[in-house]
């Protein structure tokens, strides 16, 4: 699997896992939400460990930008709240930063 796809899959797994805890804790949903939440967070950690990188911190930092963009898409597609211009602008800035971390020349 390519690095961008791994980052996207990891972001979706992380958001879904956190959303399961959110649904249980903040929305009063059943504690049964915790089981898929824990599973999803485990999947997130496994996926992020697949990223080809010399250093874990660099892989995690680059993931942060993808995570933020994916979170804004989650806001729109799952929670049915249209992101405002500040959501979109902030996510774009973060994605540029993640690209610099991921693709910047090393020497």
Coordinates of C-alpha atoms in Angstrom, one line a residue:
X1 CA 0.0 0.0 0.0
X2 CA 1.4 3.5 -0.8
X3 CA 2.2 6.0 1.9
X4 CA -0.7 8.4 1.1
X5 CA -3.2 5.5 1.2
X6 CA -1.7 4.3 4.5
X7 CA -2.0 7.8 5.9
X8 CA -5.6 8.1 4.7
X9 CA -6.6 4.7 6.1
X10 CA -4.8 5.5 9.4
X11 CA -6.6 8.8 9.7
X12 CA -10.0 7.2 9.0
X13 CA -9.3 4.5 11.6
X14 CA -8.2 7.0 14.2
X15 CA -11.2 9.3 13.6
X16 CA -13.6 6.4 13.7
X17 CA -12.1 5.1 16.9
X18 CA -12.2 8.5 18.6
X19 CA -15.7 9.1 17.3
X20 CA -16.8 5.8 19.0
X21 CA -15.5 7.1 22.3
X22 CA -17.1 10.5 21.6
X23 CA -20.5 8.8 20.9
X24 CA -20.3 6.8 24.1
X25 CA -19.0 9.6 26.4
X26 CA -20.6 12.8 25.0
X27 CA -23.7 11.5 23.2
X28 CA -24.9 9.0 25.7
X29 CA -24.6 6.0 23.3
X30 CA -24.2 2.5 24.4
X31 CA -20.9 1.4 25.9
X32 CA -20.9 -1.2 23.1
X33 CA -19.5 1.6 21.0
X34 CA -16.2 1.1 22.9
X35 CA -15.4 -2.3 21.3
X36 CA -15.2 -1.1 17.7
X37 CA -13.6 2.1 19.0
X38 CA -10.7 0.2 20.6
X39 CA -10.4 -2.1 17.5
X40 CA -10.3 0.9 15.2
X41 CA -7.6 2.7 17.3
X42 CA -5.5 -0.5 17.2
X43 CA -5.9 -0.6 13.4
X44 CA -4.8 3.0 13.3
X45 CA -1.6 2.3 15.2
X46 CA -0.8 -0.8 13.0
X47 CA -1.4 1.2 9.8
X48 CA 0.8 4.1 10.9
X49 CA 3.6 1.6 11.7
X50 CA 3.6 0.5 8.1
X51 CA 4.7 4.0 6.8
X52 CA 8.2 3.9 5.4
X53 CA 10.1 6.5 7.3
X54 CA 13.5 6.7 9.0
X55 CA 11.9 8.1 12.2
X56 CA 8.6 7.6 13.8
X57 CA 8.2 11.2 14.8
X58 CA 8.5 12.3 11.2
X59 CA 5.8 9.8 10.1
X60 CA 3.5 10.9 12.9
X61 CA 4.0 14.6 12.1
X62 CA 3.2 14.1 8.4
X63 CA 0.1 12.0 9.4
X64 CA -1.1 15.0 11.4
X65 CA -1.8 17.0 8.3
X66 CA -3.7 14.1 6.6
X67 CA -5.6 13.6 9.9
X68 CA -6.7 17.2 10.0
X69 CA -8.0 17.2 6.4
X70 CA -9.7 13.9 6.9
X71 CA -11.3 15.2 10.1
X72 CA -12.8 18.2 8.2
X73 CA -14.2 15.8 5.6
X74 CA -15.6 13.6 8.5
X75 CA -17.3 16.8 9.9
X76 CA -18.9 17.3 6.5
X77 CA -19.7 13.7 5.4
X78 CA -20.5 11.9 8.7
X79 CA -21.6 14.7 11.0
X80 CA -23.4 16.6 8.2
X81 CA -21.8 20.0 9.2
X82 CA -20.5 22.0 6.3
X83 CA -16.9 23.1 7.0
X84 CA -16.5 26.9 7.0
X85 CA -13.7 28.8 5.3
X86 CA -11.5 28.6 8.4
X87 CA -11.8 24.9 8.6
X88 CA -10.9 24.5 4.9
X89 CA -8.1 27.1 5.1
X90 CA -6.6 25.6 8.3
X91 CA -6.7 22.1 6.8
X92 CA -5.0 23.2 3.6
X93 CA -2.2 24.9 5.6
X94 CA -1.7 21.7 7.6
X95 CA -1.6 19.6 4.5
X96 CA 1.1 21.8 3.0
X97 CA 3.0 21.5 6.2
X98 CA 2.7 17.7 6.2
X99 CA 3.9 17.6 2.6
X100 CA 7.0 19.6 3.5
X101 CA 7.7 17.2 6.3
X102 CA 7.1 14.1 4.2
X103 CA 8.6 15.2 0.9
X104 CA 11.2 17.7 1.9
X105 CA 14.8 17.1 0.7
X106 CA 17.0 15.5 3.4
X107 CA 20.7 15.9 3.3

